[in-house]
Amino acid sequence: MTTLITLPDTGDVVSTVPKRLFIAGAWVDALAGDTLPVEDPATGEVLCHVADGRAEDGQRAVAAAVAAQAEWARTAPRARSEILRRAYEIVLSRTDELARLMTLEMGKPLAEARGEVAYAAEFLRWFSEEAVRVEGGFATLPDGRNRMLLMRQPVGPCLLITPWNFPLAMGARKIGPAVAAGCTMVLKPAPQTPLSSLALAEILAEAGLPAGVLNVVPTSRAGEVVEPLLRGGQIRKLSFTGSTQVGRILLAQCAEKVVRPSMELGGNAPFIVFDDADLDTAVAGAMVAKMRNMGEACTAANRFFVHRSVADEFAARLAERMGALVVGPGTQPGVDVGPLIDRTGRGKVEELVADAVAHGARVLVGGVVPDGPGYFYPPTVLAGVADDSQLLRTEIFGPVAAILTFDDEDDIVSVANDTEWGLVGYVFTRDLDRALRVSERLEVGMVGLNTGLVSNPAAPFGGVKQSGLGREGGRVGIDEFLEYKYVAVPV
Ligand code: NAP
């Protein structure tokens, strides 16, 4: 594999990361010899090429995972725990290089990439701790004549599919619990960002993960590779993070062999600011909930509902903060906002803003695509967004805050819930009764109460409605990778 361009102080990071498939503990080329290009979204230039798996490579990876499963399930939990703990330490010790790699392939500013390295590492540490806390049960049943022995066992070989927006953390959030539970796995990263996953696989191997437990197959032919694996009968679990649209397709494919699914899908988060909110806190929360990852987050605030009495002030203050952000290549010091992932992603944001403006929205700041290379879009605030604007029913996935006003609590909770998604909602108020009442009524899996950040490895992450099935992280994260077995024992 060749590195096509060498950036002054970053070419080393790209050139040293493995660029082949990782199967049965070995770095191998795709059988057909294909490669796929990895682009730097800040320049549109090709950074390097990585091996591009086809269906037969997916089958090889599953065969390796299946072959390793029985022995891996017998490994002592402490041994699995210590592999994850070593991986946690190696990831942290390589923070700078992993952050730079992620910034190059995905675009986020270095400071955010460093934050993601810490976040990803924390999943490895959390699940190293959970690996030794898996408990079954024993009980005398109510009839007094029978006993119940309850065992926890790994679900079996898993398929993990990750998106491009958090390339390291989404992999770690799945690999951590799968390793802890004693499952083997095949990881298919997003084709835009395979390098972070390949680097993570190398680290896990260095930490002592046995051959075949983790296999990685980047591919530009996701459907062609994944469908036969889900229909093949050997994969016992799918853990998917990505769009609701693709999640639906994969759920249908899981149905044939009754593959157990976990789905972390899209969102359409409401961000509700009541008239009694502390506006400093609300604006600070909005900056995080909107601008983390340039707005390319499933948790991104998509619809801002602000009480009419504070809407103008909130909008003005948010526009001032958004307008002061520095847009540029994420590798450069002082940059707050990197490029969007690709031309398609940016084009979608442009269309959504144009549609909102056509329906009467006022652009308070931003809204104009800068000249030059890369897929940059400026931080944008839209006020007076009309109810029938498309961006209220679509994940914007960009740095655009769409503000609407409201008068009544009951009405706004109904409007906030009027969406097929239910991942997260944000509520800003100083009234404790209202805070709890609205948190209970929002149809979401997570609520940020006077905060714009909910993600934490120790908390169960996930959504309701069409935002997903199951939870990642927290005490329950490992359950997704474990089965119960009940043994009946007469007294
Ligand atoms: P996506 O288009 O759904 O892709 C996600 C992954 O699925 C990629 O690896 C993709 O590979 C793969 N894929 C696509 N079609 C497939 C198919 N037919 N069979 C098998 N795999 C397939 O989503 P994305 O654009 O990468 O990511 C953004 C989405 O992820 C947003 O909706 C966001 O909300 C969601 N997300 C959710 C969470 C969460 O925890 N809830 C976290 C992060 C992101 P290809 O690109 O090659 O198609």
mmCIF file with all atom_site columns, N, CA, C and O and ligand atoms in Angstrom, residues 161-166 170 173 188-192 219-223 226 240-244 246 249-250 253 264-267 297-298 395 397 423 461 467 472, ligand 1:
data_model
loop_
_atom_site.group_PDB
_atom_site.id
_atom_site.type_symbol
_atom_site.label_atom_id
_atom_site.label_alt_id
_atom_site.label_comp_id
_atom_site.label_asym_id
_atom_site.label_entity_id
_atom_site.label_seq_id
_atom_site.pdbx_PDB_ins_code
_atom_site.Cartn_x
_atom_site.Cartn_y
_atom_site.Cartn_z
_atom_site.occupancy
_atom_site.B_iso_or_equiv
_atom_site.pdbx_formal_charge
_atom_site.auth_seq_id
_atom_site.auth_comp_id
_atom_site.auth_asym_id
_atom_site.auth_atom_id
_atom_site.pdbx_PDB_model_num
ATOM   1   N N   . ILE A 1 161 ? -20.722 -2.846  12.962 1.00 0.00 ? 161 ILE A N   1
ATOM   2   C CA  . ILE A 1 161 ? -20.674 -1.899  11.831 1.00 0.00 ? 161 ILE A CA  1
ATOM   3   C C   . ILE A 1 161 ? -20.693 -0.487  12.401 1.00 0.00 ? 161 ILE A C   1
ATOM   4   O O   . ILE A 1 161 ? -21.576 -0.151  13.203 1.00 0.00 ? 161 ILE A O   1
ATOM   5   N N   . THR A 1 162 ? -19.717 0.323   12.004 1.00 0.00 ? 162 THR A N   1
ATOM   6   C CA  . THR A 1 162 ? -19.582 1.660   12.596 1.00 0.00 ? 162 THR A CA  1
ATOM   7   C C   . THR A 1 162 ? -19.652 2.760   11.534 1.00 0.00 ? 162 THR A C   1
ATOM   8   O O   . THR A 1 162 ? -19.324 2.538   10.366 1.00 0.00 ? 162 THR A O   1
ATOM   9   N N   . PRO A 1 163 ? -20.058 3.967   11.956 1.00 0.00 ? 163 PRO A N   1
ATOM   10  C CA  . PRO A 1 163 ? -20.121 5.119   11.043 1.00 0.00 ? 163 PRO A CA  1
ATOM   11  C C   . PRO A 1 163 ? -18.805 5.891   11.069 1.00 0.00 ? 163 PRO A C   1
ATOM   12  O O   . PRO A 1 163 ? -17.893 5.570   11.832 1.00 0.00 ? 163 PRO A O   1
ATOM   13  N N   . TRP A 1 164 ? -18.735 6.951   10.275 1.00 0.00 ? 164 TRP A N   1
ATOM   14  C CA  . TRP A 1 164 ? -17.497 7.716   10.143 1.00 0.00 ? 164 TRP A CA  1
ATOM   15  C C   . TRP A 1 164 ? -17.367 8.841   11.155 1.00 0.00 ? 164 TRP A C   1
ATOM   16  O O   . TRP A 1 164 ? -16.315 9.430   11.300 1.00 0.00 ? 164 TRP A O   1
ATOM   17  N N   . ASN A 1 165 ? -18.465 9.200   11.853 1.00 0.00 ? 165 ASN A N   1
ATOM   18  C CA  . ASN A 1 165 ? -18.409 10.474  12.596 1.00 0.00 ? 165 ASN A CA  1
ATOM   19  C C   . ASN A 1 165 ? -17.605 10.410  13.886 1.00 0.00 ? 165 ASN A C   1
ATOM   20  O O   . ASN A 1 165 ? -17.015 11.416  14.280 1.00 0.00 ? 165 ASN A O   1
ATOM   21  N N   . PHE A 1 166 ? -17.596 9.244   14.562 1.00 0.00 ? 166 PHE A N   1
ATOM   22  C CA  . PHE A 1 166 ? -16.716 9.059   15.728 1.00 0.00 ? 166 PHE A CA  1
ATOM   23  C C   . PHE A 1 166 ? -15.918 7.773   15.472 1.00 0.00 ? 166 PHE A C   1
ATOM   24  O O   . PHE A 1 166 ? -16.223 6.727   16.044 1.00 0.00 ? 166 PHE A O   1
ATOM   25  N N   . MET A 1 170 ? -16.740 4.843   18.330 1.00 0.00 ? 170 MET A N   1
ATOM   26  C CA  . MET A 1 170 ? -17.816 3.911   17.981 1.00 0.00 ? 170 MET A CA  1
ATOM   27  C C   . MET A 1 170 ? -17.285 2.479   17.922 1.00 0.00 ? 170 MET A C   1
ATOM   28  O O   . MET A 1 170 ? -17.977 1.536   18.295 1.00 0.00 ? 170 MET A O   1
ATOM   29  N N   . ARG A 1 173 ? -16.634 1.415   21.617 1.00 0.00 ? 173 ARG A N   1
ATOM   30  C CA  . ARG A 1 173 ? -17.883 1.220   22.352 1.00 0.00 ? 173 ARG A CA  1
ATOM   31  C C   . ARG A 1 173 ? -18.499 -0.157  22.064 1.00 0.00 ? 173 ARG A C   1
ATOM   32  O O   . ARG A 1 173 ? -19.314 -0.655  22.825 1.00 0.00 ? 173 ARG A O   1
ATOM   33  N N   . LYS A 1 188 ? -16.673 -3.913  10.620 1.00 0.00 ? 188 LYS A N   1
ATOM   34  C CA  . LYS A 1 188 ? -16.656 -3.230  9.323  1.00 0.00 ? 188 LYS A CA  1
ATOM   35  C C   . LYS A 1 188 ? -16.778 -1.737  9.578  1.00 0.00 ? 188 LYS A C   1
ATOM   36  O O   . LYS A 1 188 ? -17.856 -1.218  9.888  1.00 0.00 ? 188 LYS A O   1
ATOM   37  N N   . PRO A 1 189 ? -15.645 -1.026  9.456  1.00 0.00 ? 189 PRO A N   1
ATOM   38  C CA  . PRO A 1 189 ? -15.702 0.422   9.681  1.00 0.00 ? 189 PRO A CA  1
ATOM   39  C C   . PRO A 1 189 ? -16.266 1.133   8.460  1.00 0.00 ? 189 PRO A C   1
ATOM   40  O O   . PRO A 1 189 ? -16.364 0.553   7.375  1.00 0.00 ? 189 PRO A O   1
ATOM   41  N N   . ALA A 1 190 ? -16.612 2.415   8.617  1.00 0.00 ? 190 ALA A N   1
ATOM   42  C CA  . ALA A 1 190 ? -17.061 3.207   7.471  1.00 0.00 ? 190 ALA A CA  1
ATOM   43  C C   . ALA A 1 190 ? -15.887 3.398   6.506  1.00 0.00 ? 190 ALA A C   1
ATOM   44  O O   . ALA A 1 190 ? -14.748 3.571   6.947  1.00 0.00 ? 190 ALA A O   1
ATOM   45  N N   . PRO A 1 191 ? -16.151 3.390   5.199  1.00 0.00 ? 191 PRO A N   1
ATOM   46  C CA  . PRO A 1 191 ? -15.055 3.473   4.230  1.00 0.00 ? 191 PRO A CA  1
ATOM   47  C C   . PRO A 1 191 ? -14.327 4.820   4.257  1.00 0.00 ? 191 PRO A C   1
ATOM   48  O O   . PRO A 1 191 ? -13.174 4.904   3.859  1.00 0.00 ? 191 PRO A O   1
ATOM   49  N N   . GLN A 1 192 ? -14.998 5.870   4.758  1.00 0.00 ? 192 GLN A N   1
ATOM   50  C CA  . GLN A 1 192 ? -14.329 7.184   4.825  1.00 0.00 ? 192 GLN A CA  1
ATOM   51  C C   . GLN A 1 192 ? -13.241 7.195   5.897  1.00 0.00 ? 192 GLN A C   1
ATOM   52  O O   . GLN A 1 192 ? -12.301 7.969   5.820  1.00 0.00 ? 192 GLN A O   1
ATOM   53  N N   . THR A 1 219 ? -14.390 -1.892  3.653  1.00 0.00 ? 219 THR A N   1
ATOM   54  C CA  . THR A 1 219 ? -14.901 -2.203  2.306  1.00 0.00 ? 219 THR A CA  1
ATOM   55  C C   . THR A 1 219 ? -15.667 -1.013  1.744  1.00 0.00 ? 219 THR A C   1
ATOM   56  O O   . THR A 1 219 ? -16.274 -0.251  2.498  1.00 0.00 ? 219 THR A O   1
ATOM   57  N N   . SER A 1 220 ? -15.622 -0.882  0.439  1.00 0.00 ? 220 SER A N   1
ATOM   58  C CA  . SER A 1 220 ? -16.466 0.117   -0.222 1.00 0.00 ? 220 SER A CA  1
ATOM   59  C C   . SER A 1 220 ? -17.758 -0.529  -0.712 1.00 0.00 ? 220 SER A C   1
ATOM   60  O O   . SER A 1 220 ? -18.567 0.118   -1.358 1.00 0.00 ? 220 SER A O   1
ATOM   61  N N   . ARG A 1 221 ? -17.932 -1.815  -0.412 1.00 0.00 ? 221 ARG A N   1
ATOM   62  C CA  . ARG A 1 221 ? -19.121 -2.561  -0.875 1.00 0.00 ? 221 ARG A CA  1
ATOM   63  C C   . ARG A 1 221 ? -19.853 -3.127  0.340  1.00 0.00 ? 221 ARG A C   1
ATOM   64  O O   . ARG A 1 221 ? -19.947 -4.361  0.505  1.00 0.00 ? 221 ARG A O   1
ATOM   65  N N   . ALA A 1 222 ? -20.366 -2.222  1.179  1.00 0.00 ? 222 ALA A N   1
ATOM   66  C CA  . ALA A 1 222 ? -20.932 -2.666  2.454  1.00 0.00 ? 222 ALA A CA  1
ATOM   67  C C   . ALA A 1 222 ? -22.024 -3.719  2.264  1.00 0.00 ? 222 ALA A C   1
ATOM   68  O O   . ALA A 1 222 ? -21.996 -4.778  2.898  1.00 0.00 ? 222 ALA A O   1
ATOM   69  N N   . GLY A 1 223 ? -22.978 -3.427  1.380  1.00 0.00 ? 223 GLY A N   1
ATOM   70  C CA  . GLY A 1 223 ? -24.105 -4.339  1.215  1.00 0.00 ? 223 GLY A CA  1
ATOM   71  C C   . GLY A 1 223 ? -23.664 -5.711  0.746  1.00 0.00 ? 223 GLY A C   1
ATOM   72  O O   . GLY A 1 223 ? -24.094 -6.748  1.282  1.00 0.00 ? 223 GLY A O   1
ATOM   73  N N   . VAL A 1 226 ? -21.806 -7.461  3.749  1.00 0.00 ? 226 VAL A N   1
ATOM   74  C CA  . VAL A 1 226 ? -22.527 -7.702  5.004  1.00 0.00 ? 226 VAL A CA  1
ATOM   75  C C   . VAL A 1 226 ? -23.721 -8.654  4.836  1.00 0.00 ? 226 VAL A C   1
ATOM   76  O O   . VAL A 1 226 ? -23.941 -9.538  5.672  1.00 0.00 ? 226 VAL A O   1
ATOM   77  N N   . PHE A 1 240 ? -24.932 -2.365  15.293 1.00 0.00 ? 240 PHE A N   1
ATOM   78  C CA  . PHE A 1 240 ? -24.835 -1.382  14.205 1.00 0.00 ? 240 PHE A CA  1
ATOM   79  C C   . PHE A 1 240 ? -24.975 0.029   14.755 1.00 0.00 ? 240 PHE A C   1
ATOM   80  O O   . PHE A 1 240 ? -25.867 0.306   15.565 1.00 0.00 ? 240 PHE A O   1
ATOM   81  N N   . THR A 1 241 ? -24.130 0.934   14.314 1.00 0.00 ? 241 THR A N   1
ATOM   82  C CA  . THR A 1 241 ? -24.331 2.364   14.546 1.00 0.00 ? 241 THR A CA  1
ATOM   83  C C   . THR A 1 241 ? -24.324 3.057   13.191 1.00 0.00 ? 241 THR A C   1
ATOM   84  O O   . THR A 1 241 ? -23.365 2.910   12.419 1.00 0.00 ? 241 THR A O   1
ATOM   85  N N   . GLY A 1 242 ? -25.385 3.794   12.921 1.00 0.00 ? 242 GLY A N   1
ATOM   86  C CA  . GLY A 1 242 ? -25.482 4.482   11.636 1.00 0.00 ? 242 GLY A CA  1
ATOM   87  C C   . GLY A 1 242 ? -26.876 5.050   11.472 1.00 0.00 ? 242 GLY A C   1
ATOM   88  O O   . GLY A 1 242 ? -27.582 5.292   12.455 1.00 0.00 ? 242 GLY A O   1
ATOM   89  N N   . SER A 1 243 ? -27.273 5.238   10.243 1.00 0.00 ? 243 SER A N   1
ATOM   90  C CA  . SER A 1 243 ? -28.559 5.893   9.985  1.00 0.00 ? 243 SER A CA  1
ATOM   91  C C   . SER A 1 243 ? -29.732 4.940   10.203 1.00 0.00 ? 243 SER A C   1
ATOM   92  O O   . SER A 1 243 ? -29.588 3.716   10.080 1.00 0.00 ? 243 SER A O   1
ATOM   93  N N   . THR A 1 244 ? -30.875 5.513   10.488 1.00 0.00 ? 244 THR A N   1
ATOM   94  C CA  . THR A 1 244 ? -32.094 4.718   10.653 1.00 0.00 ? 244 THR A CA  1
ATOM   95  C C   . THR A 1 244 ? -32.427 3.979   9.356  1.00 0.00 ? 244 THR A C   1
ATOM   96  O O   . THR A 1 244 ? -32.843 2.816   9.369  1.00 0.00 ? 244 THR A O   1
ATOM   97  N N   . VAL A 1 246 ? -30.433 2.767   6.994  1.00 0.00 ? 246 VAL A N   1
ATOM   98  C CA  . VAL A 1 246 ? -29.636 1.536   6.836  1.00 0.00 ? 246 VAL A CA  1
ATOM   99  C C   . VAL A 1 246 ? -29.983 0.542   7.944  1.00 0.00 ? 246 VAL A C   1
ATOM   100 O O   . VAL A 1 246 ? -30.055 -0.672  7.710  1.00 0.00 ? 246 VAL A O   1
ATOM   101 N N   . ILE A 1 249 ? -32.787 -1.695  6.910  1.00 0.00 ? 249 ILE A N   1
ATOM   102 C CA  . ILE A 1 249 ? -32.372 -2.726  5.939  1.00 0.00 ? 249 ILE A CA  1
ATOM   103 C C   . ILE A 1 249 ? -31.701 -3.888  6.679  1.00 0.00 ? 249 ILE A C   1
ATOM   104 O O   . ILE A 1 249 ? -31.975 -5.060  6.429  1.00 0.00 ? 249 ILE A O   1
ATOM   105 N N   . LEU A 1 250 ? -30.819 -3.539  7.626  1.00 0.00 ? 250 LEU A N   1
ATOM   106 C CA  . LEU A 1 250 ? -30.073 -4.577  8.327  1.00 0.00 ? 250 LEU A CA  1
ATOM   107 C C   . LEU A 1 250 ? -30.975 -5.389  9.256  1.00 0.00 ? 250 LEU A C   1
ATOM   108 O O   . LEU A 1 250 ? -30.786 -6.604  9.402  1.00 0.00 ? 250 LEU A O   1
ATOM   109 N N   . GLN A 1 253 ? -32.495 -7.970  7.256  1.00 0.00 ? 253 GLN A N   1
ATOM   110 C CA  . GLN A 1 253 ? -31.546 -9.050  6.947  1.00 0.00 ? 253 GLN A CA  1
ATOM   111 C C   . GLN A 1 253 ? -31.303 -9.938  8.169  1.00 0.00 ? 253 GLN A C   1
ATOM   112 O O   . GLN A 1 253 ? -31.053 -11.134 8.033  1.00 0.00 ? 253 GLN A O   1
ATOM   113 N N   . GLU A 1 264 ? -27.914 1.536   17.088 1.00 0.00 ? 264 GLU A N   1
ATOM   114 C CA  . GLU A 1 264 ? -27.737 2.928   17.517 1.00 0.00 ? 264 GLU A CA  1
ATOM   115 C C   . GLU A 1 264 ? -27.934 3.781   16.272 1.00 0.00 ? 264 GLU A C   1
ATOM   116 O O   . GLU A 1 264 ? -27.045 3.856   15.414 1.00 0.00 ? 264 GLU A O   1
ATOM   117 N N   . LEU A 1 265 ? -29.109 4.399   16.159 1.00 0.00 ? 265 LEU A N   1
ATOM   118 C CA  . LEU A 1 265 ? -29.469 5.012   14.872 1.00 0.00 ? 265 LEU A CA  1
ATOM   119 C C   . LEU A 1 265 ? -29.514 6.536   14.992 1.00 0.00 ? 265 LEU A C   1
ATOM   120 O O   . LEU A 1 265 ? -28.946 7.120   15.885 1.00 0.00 ? 265 LEU A O   1
ATOM   121 N N   . GLY A 1 266 ? -30.186 7.139   14.068 1.00 0.00 ? 266 GLY A N   1
ATOM   122 C CA  . GLY A 1 266 ? -30.170 8.591   13.969 1.00 0.00 ? 266 GLY A CA  1
ATOM   123 C C   . GLY A 1 266 ? -31.028 9.273   15.025 1.00 0.00 ? 266 GLY A C   1
ATOM   124 O O   . GLY A 1 266 ? -31.726 8.629   15.809 1.00 0.00 ? 266 GLY A O   1
ATOM   125 N N   . GLY A 1 267 ? -30.974 10.596  15.059 1.00 0.00 ? 267 GLY A N   1
ATOM   126 C CA  . GLY A 1 267 ? -31.757 11.371  16.011 1.00 0.00 ? 267 GLY A CA  1
ATOM   127 C C   . GLY A 1 267 ? -32.322 12.634  15.371 1.00 0.00 ? 267 GLY A C   1
ATOM   128 O O   . GLY A 1 267 ? -32.024 12.952  14.209 1.00 0.00 ? 267 GLY A O   1
ATOM   129 N N   . ALA A 1 297 ? -23.203 14.709  14.654 1.00 0.00 ? 297 ALA A N   1
ATOM   130 C CA  . ALA A 1 297 ? -23.373 13.767  15.758 1.00 0.00 ? 297 ALA A CA  1
ATOM   131 C C   . ALA A 1 297 ? -24.836 13.372  15.828 1.00 0.00 ? 297 ALA A C   1
ATOM   132 O O   . ALA A 1 297 ? -25.723 14.201  15.589 1.00 0.00 ? 297 ALA A O   1
ATOM   133 N N   . CYS A 1 298 ? -25.068 12.094  16.172 1.00 0.00 ? 298 CYS A N   1
ATOM   134 C CA  . CYS A 1 298 ? -26.450 11.635  16.319 1.00 0.00 ? 298 CYS A CA  1
ATOM   135 C C   . CYS A 1 298 ? -27.132 12.379  17.458 1.00 0.00 ? 298 CYS A C   1
ATOM   136 O O   . CYS A 1 298 ? -28.343 12.514  17.477 1.00 0.00 ? 298 CYS A O   1
ATOM   137 N N   . GLU A 1 395 ? -32.118 14.814  9.864  1.00 0.00 ? 395 GLU A N   1
ATOM   138 C CA  . GLU A 1 395 ? -30.896 15.105  10.621 1.00 0.00 ? 395 GLU A CA  1
ATOM   139 C C   . GLU A 1 395 ? -30.066 16.082  9.796  1.00 0.00 ? 395 GLU A C   1
ATOM   140 O O   . GLU A 1 395 ? -29.671 15.759  8.666  1.00 0.00 ? 395 GLU A O   1
ATOM   141 N N   . PHE A 1 397 ? -26.999 17.230  10.410 1.00 0.00 ? 397 PHE A N   1
ATOM   142 C CA  . PHE A 1 397 ? -25.615 16.722  10.364 1.00 0.00 ? 397 PHE A CA  1
ATOM   143 C C   . PHE A 1 397 ? -24.640 17.791  9.861  1.00 0.00 ? 397 PHE A C   1
ATOM   144 O O   . PHE A 1 397 ? -23.804 17.551  8.989  1.00 0.00 ? 397 PHE A O   1
ATOM   145 N N   . LEU A 1 423 ? -33.797 9.812   20.213 1.00 0.00 ? 423 LEU A N   1
ATOM   146 C CA  . LEU A 1 423 ? -32.485 9.501   20.799 1.00 0.00 ? 423 LEU A CA  1
ATOM   147 C C   . LEU A 1 423 ? -32.241 10.330  22.070 1.00 0.00 ? 423 LEU A C   1
ATOM   148 O O   . LEU A 1 423 ? -32.058 9.785   23.144 1.00 0.00 ? 423 LEU A O   1
ATOM   149 N N   . PHE A 1 461 ? -26.206 4.492   26.723 1.00 0.00 ? 461 PHE A N   1
ATOM   150 C CA  . PHE A 1 461 ? -26.430 5.366   25.565 1.00 0.00 ? 461 PHE A CA  1
ATOM   151 C C   . PHE A 1 461 ? -27.358 4.655   24.594 1.00 0.00 ? 461 PHE A C   1
ATOM   152 O O   . PHE A 1 461 ? -27.112 3.505   24.206 1.00 0.00 ? 461 PHE A O   1
ATOM   153 N N   . SER A 1 467 ? -34.905 5.505   16.781 1.00 0.00 ? 467 SER A N   1
ATOM   154 C CA  . SER A 1 467 ? -33.496 5.815   17.052 1.00 0.00 ? 467 SER A CA  1
ATOM   155 C C   . SER A 1 467 ? -32.734 4.595   17.534 1.00 0.00 ? 467 SER A C   1
ATOM   156 O O   . SER A 1 467 ? -31.517 4.701   17.746 1.00 0.00 ? 467 SER A O   1
ATOM   157 N N   . GLU A 1 472 ? -25.665 1.077   24.638 1.00 0.00 ? 472 GLU A N   1
ATOM   158 C CA  . GLU A 1 472 ? -24.219 0.863   24.664 1.00 0.00 ? 472 GLU A CA  1
ATOM   159 C C   . GLU A 1 472 ? -23.652 1.615   25.859 1.00 0.00 ? 472 GLU A C   1
ATOM   160 O O   . GLU A 1 472 ? -24.098 2.718   26.180 1.00 0.00 ? 472 GLU A O   1
HETATM 161 P P1  . NAP B 2 .   ? -24.840 5.094   7.356  1.00 0.00 ? 1   NAP B P1  1
HETATM 162 O O1  . NAP B 2 .   ? -24.869 5.572   5.978  1.00 0.00 ? 1   NAP B O1  1
HETATM 163 O O2  . NAP B 2 .   ? -26.040 4.415   7.903  1.00 0.00 ? 1   NAP B O2  1
HETATM 164 O O3  . NAP B 2 .   ? -23.582 4.122   7.469  1.00 0.00 ? 1   NAP B O3  1
HETATM 165 C C1  . NAP B 2 .   ? -23.202 3.527   8.690  1.00 0.00 ? 1   NAP B C1  1
HETATM 166 C C2  . NAP B 2 .   ? -22.395 2.288   8.389  1.00 0.00 ? 1   NAP B C2  1
HETATM 167 O O4  . NAP B 2 .   ? -23.230 1.331   7.757  1.00 0.00 ? 1   NAP B O4  1
HETATM 168 C C3  . NAP B 2 .   ? -21.220 2.534   7.445  1.00 0.00 ? 1   NAP B C3  1
HETATM 169 O O5  . NAP B 2 .   ? -20.162 1.694   7.828  1.00 0.00 ? 1   NAP B O5  1
HETATM 170 C C4  . NAP B 2 .   ? -21.817 2.125   6.109  1.00 0.00 ? 1   NAP B C4  1
HETATM 171 O O6  . NAP B 2 .   ? -20.886 1.788   5.122  1.00 0.00 ? 1   NAP B O6  1
HETATM 172 C C5  . NAP B 2 .   ? -22.645 0.936   6.536  1.00 0.00 ? 1   NAP B C5  1
HETATM 173 N N1  . NAP B 2 .   ? -23.683 0.553   5.576  1.00 0.00 ? 1   NAP B N1  1
HETATM 174 C C6  . NAP B 2 .   ? -24.399 1.351   4.752  1.00 0.00 ? 1   NAP B C6  1
HETATM 175 N N2  . NAP B 2 .   ? -25.258 0.611   4.026  1.00 0.00 ? 1   NAP B N2  1
HETATM 176 C C7  . NAP B 2 .   ? -25.085 -0.674  4.403  1.00 0.00 ? 1   NAP B C7  1
HETATM 177 C C8  . NAP B 2 .   ? -25.673 -1.904  4.013  1.00 0.00 ? 1   NAP B C8  1
HETATM 178 N N3  . NAP B 2 .   ? -26.638 -1.980  3.092  1.00 0.00 ? 1   NAP B N3  1
HETATM 179 N N4  . NAP B 2 .   ? -25.243 -3.029  4.603  1.00 0.00 ? 1   NAP B N4  1
HETATM 180 C C9  . NAP B 2 .   ? -24.284 -2.980  5.539  1.00 0.00 ? 1   NAP B C9  1
HETATM 181 N N5  . NAP B 2 .   ? -23.680 -1.857  5.960  1.00 0.00 ? 1   NAP B N5  1
HETATM 182 C C10 . NAP B 2 .   ? -24.084 -0.703  5.398  1.00 0.00 ? 1   NAP B C10 1
HETATM 183 O O7  . NAP B 2 .   ? -24.497 6.260   8.394  1.00 0.00 ? 1   NAP B O7  1
HETATM 184 P P2  . NAP B 2 .   ? -23.277 7.289   8.334  1.00 0.00 ? 1   NAP B P2  1
HETATM 185 O O8  . NAP B 2 .   ? -23.604 8.332   7.329  1.00 0.00 ? 1   NAP B O8  1
HETATM 186 O O9  . NAP B 2 .   ? -21.979 6.584   8.240  1.00 0.00 ? 1   NAP B O9  1
HETATM 187 O O10 . NAP B 2 .   ? -23.348 7.881   9.807  1.00 0.00 ? 1   NAP B O10 1
HETATM 188 C C11 . NAP B 2 .   ? -24.228 8.873   10.166 1.00 0.00 ? 1   NAP B C11 1
HETATM 189 C C12 . NAP B 2 .   ? -25.463 8.267   10.824 1.00 0.00 ? 1   NAP B C12 1
HETATM 190 O O11 . NAP B 2 .   ? -25.085 7.520   11.978 1.00 0.00 ? 1   NAP B O11 1
HETATM 191 C C13 . NAP B 2 .   ? -26.406 9.333   11.335 1.00 0.00 ? 1   NAP B C13 1
HETATM 192 O O12 . NAP B 2 .   ? -27.722 8.974   11.075 1.00 0.00 ? 1   NAP B O12 1
HETATM 193 C C14 . NAP B 2 .   ? -26.140 9.335   12.839 1.00 0.00 ? 1   NAP B C14 1
HETATM 194 O O13 . NAP B 2 .   ? -27.201 9.827   13.585 1.00 0.00 ? 1   NAP B O13 1
HETATM 195 C C15 . NAP B 2 .   ? -25.870 7.900   13.094 1.00 0.00 ? 1   NAP B C15 1
HETATM 196 N N6  . NAP B 2 .   ? -25.118 7.726   14.341 1.00 0.00 ? 1   NAP B N6  1
HETATM 197 C C16 . NAP B 2 .   ? -25.780 7.215   15.410 1.00 0.00 ? 1   NAP B C16 1
HETATM 198 C C17 . NAP B 2 .   ? -25.112 7.075   16.614 1.00 0.00 ? 1   NAP B C17 1
HETATM 199 C C18 . NAP B 2 .   ? -25.811 6.503   17.806 1.00 0.00 ? 1   NAP B C18 1
HETATM 200 O O14 . NAP B 2 .   ? -25.135 6.069   18.713 1.00 0.00 ? 1   NAP B O14 1
HETATM 201 N N7  . NAP B 2 .   ? -27.135 6.470   17.843 1.00 0.00 ? 1   NAP B N7  1
HETATM 202 C C19 . NAP B 2 .   ? -23.768 7.438   16.712 1.00 0.00 ? 1   NAP B C19 1
HETATM 203 C C20 . NAP B 2 .   ? -23.135 7.968   15.595 1.00 0.00 ? 1   NAP B C20 1
HETATM 204 C C21 . NAP B 2 .   ? -23.834 8.092   14.402 1.00 0.00 ? 1   NAP B C21 1
HETATM 205 P P3  . NAP B 2 .   ? -20.945 2.607   3.704  1.00 0.00 ? 1   NAP B P3  1
HETATM 206 O O15 . NAP B 2 .   ? -20.659 4.024   4.042  1.00 0.00 ? 1   NAP B O15 1
HETATM 207 O O16 . NAP B 2 .   ? -19.930 1.956   2.848  1.00 0.00 ? 1   NAP B O16 1
HETATM 208 O O17 . NAP B 2 .   ? -22.310 2.470   3.125  1.00 0.00 ? 1   NAP B O17 1
#
